[in-house]
Amino acid sequence: MNNKYIIAFDQGTTSTRTIIFDTQGNIQGISKKELTQYYPQSGWVEHDPNQIYNDQKETFETVLKETGIHPKEIAAIGITNQRETTVVWDKETGEPVYNAIVWLDNRTQDICQTLKNKGLETYVREHTGLVIDAYFSGTKLKWILDTIKGAQEKADAGQLLFGTIDSWLIYKFTNGKQHVTDHTNASRTMLYNIKDLKWDDTLLAALDIPKSMLPEVKTSSSNFGSVTYKDTTIPIYGVAGDQQAALFGQGGSIEGIAKNTYGTGCFLLLNNGKDYVSSKNGLITTLACSLPNEPTHYALEGSIFIGGASIQWLRDKMLLINEAKETEAICNSIPPLKDLYVVPAFAGLGAPYWDANAKGAIYGITLDIGKNEIIKATLEALAYQTKDVIKAMEEDSGKAITTLKVDGGASANNYLMQFQSDLLNVTVDRPKMIEITALGAAMLAGLKAGVWTKKDTESIRKIDHVFSPKMDTKTRTEKYAGWLTAIRRTKTFNEA
Ligand code: ADP
């Protein structure tokens, strides 16, 4: 039987899915299960690692049954996962010692403060590319060792293992044979030296984490072990954290390619090539998907806390719309805005401003402003915030970005995409494939399996639409200057 298909495991924050792609990159089947969220205390978010594994297994079996595709026709599996989420389990029994602590969970702020007090901020930035923050796995792992009775002793005795969700899934699917991860996931732990590509002894010592707990770090497109199903062995040949997988799926193995995922928040990544650059503008540096026999590339990353969430706010709190997609027709139905800005700093301001106390604001309201104008200004704020991060990336990298690849729910909005192109004065390129993250993981696996060449992966990503800038320079400059004034005033309000 020919190996005609590639499977992607897409283990996300809210759901677990298995997707089958054919060799053209078309989806042949999807199976999905919602993931239970646990909130034991304010600011805490947990998942059940056993549910994650069982759901992944179930969706895998279901999609094979539903499509009638025989396991022998699957060339390889690629895994993409929610990043930073931390699992610690017993090496003997394979049982987690605690729930998975989810990336969003901020219970470890005190541990972060201790690291800062030890003067490690510059060290962390220069060696891991990150800022000291509760998001990343290192302090979550420390919390488990400190809190669970006997965990530190067992860890010191080599009886406990740590992993991000990719490692956990591979460990379970390989019956404990493989304890591995890839460069992209390792680079989110705050324990991995992204310059030397090895676990960082100084940070491990600072957090009292024994090295024996940590997985072996591999190239993103390599052999991670195999899954056995009905007497068929299917290799796992690709692994990447979700945002890096999306960058790869967007063609971002090439230096200079940038992508923005417009979801609840927005995640921007720029492939900045093989030289490490430390950000001076509030971005982080992380590892892009690595390929065999090629130098590892670094990516600059910036996130926008409130992206599509502001459209949900229009719908659920302001009651101005019934559905997110209505915003496109509304924006097209009224003339361009003049000096009206919504600054959706509902959760403070992220990159490049980093003002945790900032609150949202609307500027420029006059008597003729009604609900449609507010809707339009809210949508345009996604584009302005994106421009802020792109500008920071250009300053850090010293490169001009010429095309922005886009994905995520709000990238379906044509008005927003055209406005984004106008504002950035670059082309905005939206692919046909909406499952670009899963496709990225499938591509990593398909490359190693020999199903695709690198050239093939470029043509698999088919373009849906390219938006070209139409706005004149004067208008663009004035509009953005107005936005920067709105940001300045938002910050000043906070200081007053
Ligand atoms: P996530 O993966 O973060 O859950 P999605 O990629 O599914 O997010 O995108 C959903 C977000 O995109 C929601 O916040 C929603 O308000 C927004 N959204 C979806 N469709 C549109 C649209 N046509 N115009 C503007 N925003 C949209």
Short mmCIF file of C-alpha atoms in Angstrom, two decimals, residues 21-495:
data_model
loop_
_atom_site.label_atom_id
_atom_site.label_comp_id
_atom_site.label_asym_id
_atom_site.label_seq_id
_atom_site.Cartn_x
_atom_site.Cartn_y
_atom_site.Cartn_z
CA PHE A 21 -3.86 15.56 4.97
CA ASP A 22 -3.32 14.08 1.52
CA THR A 23 -0.12 14.72 -0.42
CA GLN A 24 -1.63 17.86 -1.97
CA GLY A 25 -2.10 19.27 1.55
CA ASN A 26 -5.91 18.88 1.35
CA ILE A 27 -7.79 17.87 4.49
CA GLN A 28 -9.30 14.40 4.23
CA GLY A 29 -10.73 14.23 7.73
CA ILE A 30 -10.81 15.95 11.13
CA SER A 31 -11.82 14.63 14.51
CA LYS A 32 -12.01 16.95 17.51
CA LYS A 33 -12.69 16.85 21.24
CA GLU A 34 -13.13 19.84 23.56
CA LEU A 35 -10.66 19.96 26.43
CA THR A 36 -11.91 20.47 30.01
CA GLN A 37 -10.50 23.59 31.67
CA TYR A 38 -9.89 23.62 35.42
CA TYR A 39 -9.64 26.89 37.35
CA PRO A 40 -8.79 25.85 40.93
CA GLN A 41 -8.02 29.45 41.98
CA SER A 42 -8.03 32.89 40.43
CA GLY A 43 -5.24 33.05 37.84
CA TRP A 44 -4.72 29.26 37.83
CA VAL A 45 -5.50 27.16 34.74
CA GLU A 46 -5.01 23.40 34.55
CA HIS A 47 -5.64 20.50 32.17
CA ASP A 48 -5.78 16.78 32.90
CA PRO A 49 -2.79 15.21 31.09
CA ASN A 50 -4.54 11.85 30.89
CA GLN A 51 -7.53 13.48 29.19
CA ILE A 52 -5.16 15.11 26.71
CA TYR A 53 -3.61 11.74 25.84
CA ASN A 54 -6.93 9.88 25.75
CA ASP A 55 -8.56 12.56 23.58
CA GLN A 56 -5.62 12.54 21.19
CA LYS A 57 -5.83 8.75 20.91
CA GLU A 58 -9.59 8.81 20.48
CA THR A 59 -9.58 11.50 17.76
CA PHE A 60 -6.78 9.60 15.98
CA GLU A 61 -8.79 6.37 15.96
CA THR A 62 -12.03 8.16 15.07
CA VAL A 63 -10.60 10.01 12.08
CA LEU A 64 -9.15 6.78 10.70
CA LYS A 65 -12.49 5.01 11.11
CA GLU A 66 -14.51 7.89 9.65
CA THR A 67 -12.33 8.33 6.59
CA GLY A 68 -11.81 4.61 6.04
CA ILE A 69 -8.12 5.31 5.56
CA HIS A 70 -5.95 2.33 6.52
CA PRO A 71 -3.14 3.02 9.03
CA LYS A 72 -0.69 1.58 6.51
CA GLU A 73 -1.52 4.48 4.19
CA ILE A 74 -0.24 7.00 6.77
CA ALA A 75 3.36 7.93 6.02
CA ALA A 76 4.01 9.84 9.25
CA ILE A 77 2.57 11.87 12.12
CA GLY A 78 3.41 15.50 12.96
CA ILE A 79 2.56 16.99 16.36
CA THR A 80 1.79 20.63 17.10
CA ASN A 81 0.83 21.72 20.59
CA GLN A 82 -0.11 24.50 22.97
CA ARG A 83 3.23 25.85 24.09
CA GLU A 84 4.78 26.09 27.57
CA THR A 85 2.10 23.99 29.32
CA THR A 86 3.93 21.81 31.82
CA VAL A 87 3.54 18.16 32.82
CA VAL A 88 5.59 16.22 35.38
CA TRP A 89 5.12 12.45 35.57
CA ASP A 90 6.51 9.36 37.24
CA LYS A 91 9.05 7.55 35.10
CA GLU A 92 7.95 4.11 36.34
CA THR A 93 4.17 4.40 36.22
CA GLY A 94 3.77 7.09 33.54
CA GLU A 95 1.27 8.81 35.87
CA PRO A 96 1.34 12.61 36.19
CA VAL A 97 2.17 13.83 39.69
CA TYR A 98 -0.04 16.90 39.17
CA ASN A 99 -2.34 18.35 36.53
CA ALA A 100 -0.78 20.09 33.53
CA ILE A 101 -0.16 23.75 34.41
CA VAL A 102 -1.37 25.72 31.39
CA TRP A 103 0.66 28.51 29.76
CA LEU A 104 -1.94 31.12 30.81
CA ASP A 105 -1.55 30.20 34.48
CA ASN A 106 0.19 32.91 36.51
CA ARG A 107 0.61 31.20 39.88
CA THR A 108 4.40 31.36 39.66
CA GLN A 109 4.80 35.14 39.77
CA ASP A 110 6.58 34.88 43.13
CA ILE A 111 9.10 32.40 41.73
CA CYS A 112 9.67 34.80 38.83
CA GLN A 113 10.28 37.60 41.31
CA THR A 114 12.85 35.45 43.13
CA LEU A 115 14.70 34.95 39.85
CA LYS A 116 14.62 38.69 39.22
CA ASN A 117 15.90 39.32 42.76
CA LYS A 118 18.79 37.01 41.98
CA GLY A 119 19.64 39.40 39.15
CA LEU A 120 18.90 36.88 36.41
CA GLU A 121 16.85 39.08 34.06
CA THR A 122 19.67 39.91 31.67
CA TYR A 123 20.97 36.35 31.86
CA VAL A 124 17.56 34.91 30.93
CA ARG A 125 17.16 37.32 28.03
CA GLU A 126 20.61 36.67 26.64
CA HIS A 127 20.53 32.88 26.96
CA THR A 128 16.89 31.90 26.48
CA GLY A 129 15.68 34.89 24.41
CA LEU A 130 12.76 35.29 26.85
CA VAL A 131 11.74 37.63 29.63
CA ILE A 132 11.25 36.18 33.11
CA ASP A 133 7.54 35.42 33.11
CA ALA A 134 5.10 32.93 34.59
CA TYR A 135 4.02 31.94 31.03
CA PHE A 136 7.12 29.86 30.45
CA SER A 137 7.52 26.29 31.73
CA GLY A 138 10.55 26.64 34.04
CA THR A 139 8.81 28.23 37.01
CA LYS A 140 5.75 25.98 36.58
CA LEU A 141 8.03 22.95 36.87
CA LYS A 142 9.68 24.49 39.93
CA TRP A 143 6.25 25.04 41.51
CA ILE A 144 5.37 21.35 41.11
CA LEU A 145 8.68 20.25 42.65
CA ASP A 146 8.20 22.67 45.56
CA THR A 147 4.54 21.91 46.19
CA ILE A 148 3.89 18.22 45.58
CA LYS A 149 4.97 16.15 48.55
CA GLY A 150 8.13 14.19 47.86
CA ALA A 151 8.43 15.49 44.28
CA GLN A 152 11.81 17.19 44.70
CA GLU A 153 13.33 14.05 46.29
CA LYS A 154 11.92 11.80 43.59
CA ALA A 155 13.13 14.20 40.91
CA ASP A 156 16.60 14.28 42.45
CA ALA A 157 16.59 10.48 42.46
CA GLY A 158 15.83 10.50 38.72
CA GLN A 159 12.30 9.14 39.13
CA LEU A 160 10.33 12.05 37.63
CA LEU A 161 10.20 13.39 34.10
CA PHE A 162 9.19 16.79 32.77
CA GLY A 163 7.71 17.62 29.40
CA THR A 164 5.70 20.11 27.44
CA ILE A 165 2.59 18.60 25.82
CA ASP A 166 4.51 17.24 22.80
CA SER A 167 6.87 15.28 25.10
CA TRP A 168 3.99 14.01 27.19
CA LEU A 169 2.05 12.77 24.14
CA ILE A 170 5.10 11.10 22.63
CA TYR A 171 5.96 9.42 25.95
CA LYS A 172 2.45 7.98 26.20
CA PHE A 173 2.12 7.01 22.53
CA THR A 174 5.49 5.24 22.60
CA ASN A 175 4.71 3.42 25.88
CA GLY A 176 7.42 5.31 27.69
CA LYS A 177 10.14 4.54 25.16
CA GLN A 178 10.79 8.13 24.11
CA HIS A 179 11.36 11.19 26.27
CA VAL A 180 11.99 13.84 23.64
CA THR A 181 11.00 17.31 22.45
CA ASP A 182 11.97 19.65 19.62
CA HIS A 183 13.82 22.97 19.46
CA THR A 184 10.68 25.13 19.27
CA ASN A 185 9.13 23.66 22.42
CA ALA A 186 12.42 23.61 24.33
CA SER A 187 12.84 27.32 23.58
CA ARG A 188 9.64 28.09 25.55
CA THR A 189 10.76 26.50 28.81
CA MET A 190 13.06 29.33 29.98
CA LEU A 191 15.55 26.52 30.70
CA TYR A 192 17.02 26.12 27.23
CA ASN A 193 20.03 28.01 25.96
CA ILE A 194 19.00 28.99 22.44
CA LYS A 195 22.49 30.13 21.47
CA ASP A 196 24.33 26.89 22.36
CA LEU A 197 21.25 24.67 21.82
CA LYS A 198 21.47 22.91 25.17
CA TRP A 199 19.76 22.91 28.58
CA ASP A 200 21.12 25.80 30.60
CA ASP A 201 23.00 24.68 33.74
CA THR A 202 22.85 28.09 35.41
CA LEU A 203 19.06 28.29 35.18
CA LEU A 204 18.61 24.66 36.19
CA ALA A 205 20.73 25.34 39.27
CA ALA A 206 18.83 28.57 40.05
CA LEU A 207 15.54 26.61 40.02
CA ASP A 208 16.91 23.38 41.55
CA ILE A 209 15.79 21.30 38.59
CA PRO A 210 17.75 18.07 37.98
CA LYS A 211 18.80 17.63 34.36
CA SER A 212 17.67 13.99 34.40
CA MET A 213 14.04 15.23 34.26
CA LEU A 214 14.46 16.96 30.93
CA PRO A 215 13.71 15.49 27.50
CA GLU A 216 16.25 15.07 24.74
CA VAL A 217 15.91 17.99 22.32
CA LYS A 218 15.70 17.10 18.62
CA THR A 219 15.40 18.82 15.27
CA SER A 220 11.72 19.62 14.57
CA SER A 221 11.70 17.38 11.49
CA SER A 222 13.26 14.14 12.78
CA ASN A 223 12.48 10.74 14.28
CA PHE A 224 10.61 11.12 17.58
CA GLY A 225 9.53 7.48 17.86
CA SER A 226 6.40 5.79 16.61
CA VAL A 227 2.75 5.09 17.30
CA THR A 228 1.45 1.53 16.98
CA TYR A 229 -2.15 1.09 15.91
CA LYS A 230 -3.69 -2.22 14.84
CA ASP A 231 -0.28 -3.83 14.21
CA THR A 232 0.85 -0.88 12.10
CA THR A 233 3.73 1.29 13.22
CA ILE A 234 3.52 4.94 12.17
CA PRO A 235 6.55 7.16 12.78
CA ILE A 236 6.31 10.57 14.47
CA TYR A 237 8.50 12.68 12.20
CA GLY A 238 7.53 16.25 13.08
CA VAL A 239 7.08 18.29 16.27
CA ALA A 240 6.62 22.04 16.77
CA GLY A 241 4.89 24.44 19.14
CA ASP A 242 1.74 25.93 17.61
CA GLN A 243 3.02 29.39 16.64
CA GLN A 244 6.23 28.09 15.10
CA ALA A 245 4.27 25.39 13.26
CA ALA A 246 2.03 28.13 11.85
CA LEU A 247 5.10 30.12 10.74
CA PHE A 248 6.45 26.99 9.04
CA GLY A 249 3.08 26.26 7.39
CA GLN A 250 3.09 29.82 6.08
CA GLY A 251 6.39 29.24 4.31
CA GLY A 252 8.34 30.77 7.17
CA SER A 253 11.38 28.51 7.00
CA ILE A 254 12.83 31.35 4.94
CA GLU A 255 14.50 34.34 6.56
CA GLY A 256 12.43 37.52 6.38
CA ILE A 257 9.01 35.82 6.30
CA ALA A 258 6.57 37.15 8.90
CA LYS A 259 3.15 35.85 9.90
CA ASN A 260 0.33 37.10 12.05
CA THR A 261 -2.34 34.85 13.51
CA TYR A 262 -5.47 36.92 14.18
CA GLY A 263 -7.23 34.89 16.88
CA THR A 264 -8.51 35.91 20.30
CA GLY A 265 -5.08 37.48 20.71
CA CYS A 266 -2.67 38.00 17.84
CA PHE A 267 0.68 36.23 17.52
CA LEU A 268 3.32 37.68 15.25
CA LEU A 269 6.49 35.83 14.32
CA LEU A 270 9.31 36.86 12.01
CA ASN A 271 11.94 34.39 10.80
CA ASN A 272 15.04 36.43 11.51
CA GLY A 273 17.59 34.00 10.09
CA LYS A 274 20.44 32.12 11.69
CA ASP A 275 21.90 34.93 13.79
CA TYR A 276 20.60 35.49 17.29
CA VAL A 277 19.17 38.97 17.80
CA SER A 278 18.08 40.20 21.19
CA SER A 279 15.10 42.57 21.09
CA LYS A 280 15.40 46.16 22.23
CA ASN A 281 11.70 46.76 21.64
CA GLY A 282 9.92 44.38 24.01
CA LEU A 283 9.81 41.33 21.72
CA ILE A 284 11.14 37.88 22.56
CA THR A 285 13.53 35.70 20.60
CA THR A 286 12.64 32.08 20.09
CA LEU A 287 13.64 29.12 17.93
CA ALA A 288 11.89 28.57 14.60
CA CYS A 289 11.26 25.01 13.33
CA SER A 290 14.60 23.33 12.72
CA LEU A 291 15.42 21.09 9.75
CA PRO A 292 18.15 18.45 9.44
CA ASN A 293 21.47 19.69 8.05
CA GLU A 294 20.32 23.30 8.10
CA PRO A 295 21.30 26.01 10.58
CA THR A 296 18.67 26.70 13.22
CA HIS A 297 16.76 29.89 12.57
CA TYR A 298 15.65 32.38 15.20
CA ALA A 299 12.29 34.09 15.23
CA LEU A 300 11.29 37.38 16.80
CA GLU A 301 7.90 37.11 18.46
CA GLY A 302 5.41 39.68 19.67
CA SER A 303 1.92 39.07 20.98
CA ILE A 304 -1.12 41.29 21.13
CA PHE A 305 -3.30 40.40 24.10
CA ILE A 306 -6.57 41.67 22.70
CA GLY A 307 -7.10 40.87 19.03
CA GLY A 308 -10.39 39.23 18.03
CA ALA A 309 -11.33 39.46 21.71
CA SER A 310 -12.24 43.12 21.07
CA ILE A 311 -14.75 41.94 18.45
CA GLN A 312 -16.20 39.59 21.05
CA TRP A 313 -16.43 42.61 23.36
CA LEU A 314 -18.45 44.47 20.70
CA ARG A 315 -20.74 41.47 20.51
CA ASP A 316 -21.06 40.36 24.15
CA LYS A 317 -20.61 43.53 26.22
CA MET A 318 -21.44 46.44 23.94
CA LEU A 319 -24.17 44.47 22.11
CA LEU A 320 -23.32 46.32 18.89
CA ILE A 321 -23.18 43.23 16.66
CA ASN A 322 -24.61 39.73 16.67
CA GLU A 323 -21.73 38.02 14.90
CA ALA A 324 -18.06 38.86 14.31
CA LYS A 325 -18.37 38.56 10.56
CA GLU A 326 -20.97 41.38 10.36
CA THR A 327 -18.14 43.84 11.00
CA GLU A 328 -16.85 43.57 7.43
CA ALA A 329 -20.05 44.85 5.77
CA ILE A 330 -20.44 47.54 8.45
CA CYS A 331 -16.90 48.84 7.82
CA ASN A 332 -17.49 48.92 4.08
CA SER A 333 -20.81 50.75 4.49
CA ILE A 334 -19.38 53.96 6.00
CA PRO A 335 -16.68 56.40 4.82
CA PRO A 336 -13.11 56.24 6.15
CA LEU A 337 -12.80 57.32 9.77
CA LYS A 338 -11.31 60.66 10.70
CA ASP A 339 -9.35 60.79 13.93
CA LEU A 340 -11.35 58.10 15.72
CA TYR A 341 -9.37 55.49 17.64
CA VAL A 342 -10.31 52.64 19.95
CA VAL A 343 -7.33 51.54 22.06
CA PRO A 344 -8.33 48.07 23.31
CA ALA A 345 -5.93 47.99 26.26
CA PHE A 346 -8.41 45.78 28.11
CA ALA A 347 -5.60 43.69 29.57
CA GLY A 348 -2.95 46.38 29.60
CA LEU A 349 -0.71 47.09 26.63
CA GLY A 350 1.62 44.36 25.34
CA ALA A 351 4.54 44.61 22.89
CA PRO A 352 6.11 47.06 22.31
CA TYR A 353 4.65 49.24 25.10
CA TRP A 354 4.42 46.84 28.07
CA ASP A 355 2.12 48.84 30.28
CA ALA A 356 0.32 46.32 32.48
CA ASN A 357 -1.89 48.97 34.09
CA ALA A 358 -3.20 50.63 30.92
CA LYS A 359 -6.97 50.49 30.37
CA GLY A 360 -8.95 50.75 27.14
CA ALA A 361 -9.95 54.14 25.70
CA ILE A 362 -11.78 55.73 22.79
CA TYR A 363 -10.50 59.01 21.34
CA GLY A 364 -11.98 61.46 18.86
CA ILE A 365 -15.71 61.08 19.47
CA THR A 366 -17.83 63.84 17.92
CA LEU A 367 -21.61 64.19 17.55
CA ASP A 368 -21.66 62.34 14.23
CA ILE A 369 -20.02 59.23 15.68
CA GLY A 370 -22.37 56.29 16.05
CA LYS A 371 -22.13 52.60 16.57
CA ASN A 372 -20.80 51.76 13.10
CA GLU A 373 -17.87 54.12 13.55
CA ILE A 374 -17.02 52.55 16.91
CA ILE A 375 -17.18 49.09 15.34
CA LYS A 376 -14.89 50.18 12.53
CA ALA A 377 -12.38 51.78 14.89
CA THR A 378 -12.35 48.64 17.04
CA LEU A 379 -11.59 46.45 14.03
CA GLU A 380 -8.92 48.86 12.77
CA ALA A 381 -7.20 48.64 16.18
CA LEU A 382 -6.15 45.08 15.29
CA ALA A 383 -4.27 46.51 12.32
CA TYR A 384 -2.73 49.39 14.29
CA GLN A 385 -1.49 47.05 17.02
CA THR A 386 -0.05 44.74 14.37
CA LYS A 387 1.78 47.70 12.85
CA ASP A 388 3.28 48.54 16.26
CA VAL A 389 4.72 45.02 16.55
CA ILE A 390 5.91 44.90 12.93
CA LYS A 391 7.70 48.22 13.44
CA ALA A 392 9.42 46.78 16.53
CA MET A 393 10.44 43.72 14.49
CA GLU A 394 11.85 45.88 11.73
CA GLU A 395 13.86 47.92 14.22
CA ASP A 396 15.21 44.83 15.99
CA SER A 397 16.04 42.91 12.84
CA GLY A 398 17.17 45.85 10.71
CA LYS A 399 15.09 44.37 7.87
CA ALA A 400 12.05 45.71 6.09
CA ILE A 401 9.14 43.27 6.01
CA THR A 402 7.63 43.19 2.55
CA THR A 403 4.83 40.64 2.94
CA LEU A 404 2.74 39.62 5.90
CA LYS A 405 1.27 36.09 5.85
CA VAL A 406 -1.96 35.89 7.78
CA ASP A 407 -4.17 33.26 9.40
CA GLY A 408 -6.60 32.88 12.33
CA GLY A 409 -10.33 33.60 12.61
CA ALA A 410 -10.26 37.38 12.01
CA SER A 411 -8.04 37.05 8.91
CA ALA A 412 -11.27 36.08 7.11
CA ASN A 413 -12.29 39.76 7.34
CA ASN A 414 -11.48 41.36 3.97
CA TYR A 415 -11.88 44.92 5.21
CA LEU A 416 -9.39 44.29 8.00
CA MET A 417 -6.88 42.65 5.66
CA GLN A 418 -7.07 45.50 3.13
CA PHE A 419 -6.70 48.07 5.90
CA GLN A 420 -3.74 46.11 7.28
CA SER A 421 -2.06 46.17 3.88
CA ASP A 422 -2.76 49.90 3.52
CA LEU A 423 -1.43 50.72 6.95
CA LEU A 424 1.75 48.65 6.65
CA ASN A 425 2.29 49.46 2.98
CA VAL A 426 3.08 45.77 2.38
CA THR A 427 1.18 42.96 0.70
CA VAL A 428 -0.94 40.80 2.96
CA ASP A 429 -1.09 37.19 1.83
CA ARG A 430 -3.90 34.95 3.06
CA PRO A 431 -3.70 31.21 2.33
CA LYS A 432 -6.63 29.01 1.33
CA MET A 433 -5.81 26.56 4.09
CA ILE A 434 -7.22 27.74 7.38
CA GLU A 435 -5.59 24.89 9.33
CA ILE A 436 -2.13 26.30 8.71
CA THR A 437 -0.77 25.26 12.14
CA ALA A 438 -1.67 21.60 11.61
CA LEU A 439 -0.40 21.79 8.05
CA GLY A 440 2.93 23.12 9.34
CA ALA A 441 3.29 20.09 11.63
CA ALA A 442 2.28 17.76 8.78
CA MET A 443 4.89 19.40 6.54
CA LEU A 444 7.65 18.77 9.09
CA ALA A 445 6.63 15.10 9.22
CA GLY A 446 6.15 14.80 5.46
CA LEU A 447 9.62 16.21 4.81
CA LYS A 448 11.29 13.61 6.99
CA ALA A 449 9.11 10.83 5.51
CA GLY A 450 10.24 11.85 2.03
CA VAL A 451 6.63 12.49 0.97
CA TRP A 452 7.50 16.11 0.26
CA THR A 453 10.60 18.07 -0.66
CA LYS A 454 11.12 21.58 0.66
CA LYS A 455 10.03 22.88 -2.73
CA ASP A 456 6.79 20.86 -2.49
CA THR A 457 5.97 22.39 0.88
CA GLU A 458 6.14 25.83 -0.72
CA SER A 459 3.57 24.92 -3.37
CA ILE A 460 1.25 23.10 -0.96
CA ARG A 461 0.40 26.42 0.64
CA LYS A 462 -2.09 27.84 -1.83
CA ILE A 463 -2.96 31.51 -1.82
CA ASP A 464 -6.55 32.57 -1.28
CA HIS A 465 -6.03 36.32 -1.69
CA VAL A 466 -3.23 38.85 -1.77
CA PHE A 467 -4.17 42.33 -0.56
CA SER A 468 -2.03 45.15 -1.98
CA PRO A 469 -1.66 48.60 -0.43
CA LYS A 470 -3.91 51.25 -1.93
CA MET A 471 -3.69 54.07 0.61
CA ASP A 472 -1.65 57.16 -0.24
CA THR A 473 1.39 57.91 1.89
CA LYS A 474 -0.03 61.08 3.44
CA THR A 475 -3.19 59.36 4.68
CA ARG A 476 -1.19 56.39 5.98
CA THR A 477 1.22 58.63 7.87
CA GLU A 478 -1.54 60.76 9.37
CA LYS A 479 -3.62 57.80 10.45
CA TYR A 480 -0.74 56.09 12.18
CA ALA A 481 0.40 59.32 13.83
CA GLY A 482 -3.14 59.64 15.25
CA TRP A 483 -2.92 56.10 16.64
CA LEU A 484 0.41 56.84 18.31
CA THR A 485 -1.12 59.93 19.90
CA ALA A 486 -4.00 57.79 21.20
CA ILE A 487 -1.50 55.33 22.69
CA ARG A 488 0.48 58.17 24.25
CA ARG A 489 -2.64 59.62 25.82
CA THR A 490 -3.68 56.19 27.12
CA LYS A 491 -0.34 55.87 28.85
CA THR A 492 -0.51 59.43 30.20
CA PHE A 493 -3.96 58.80 31.65
CA ASN A 494 -2.48 55.88 33.49
CA GLU A 495 0.35 57.99 34.89
#
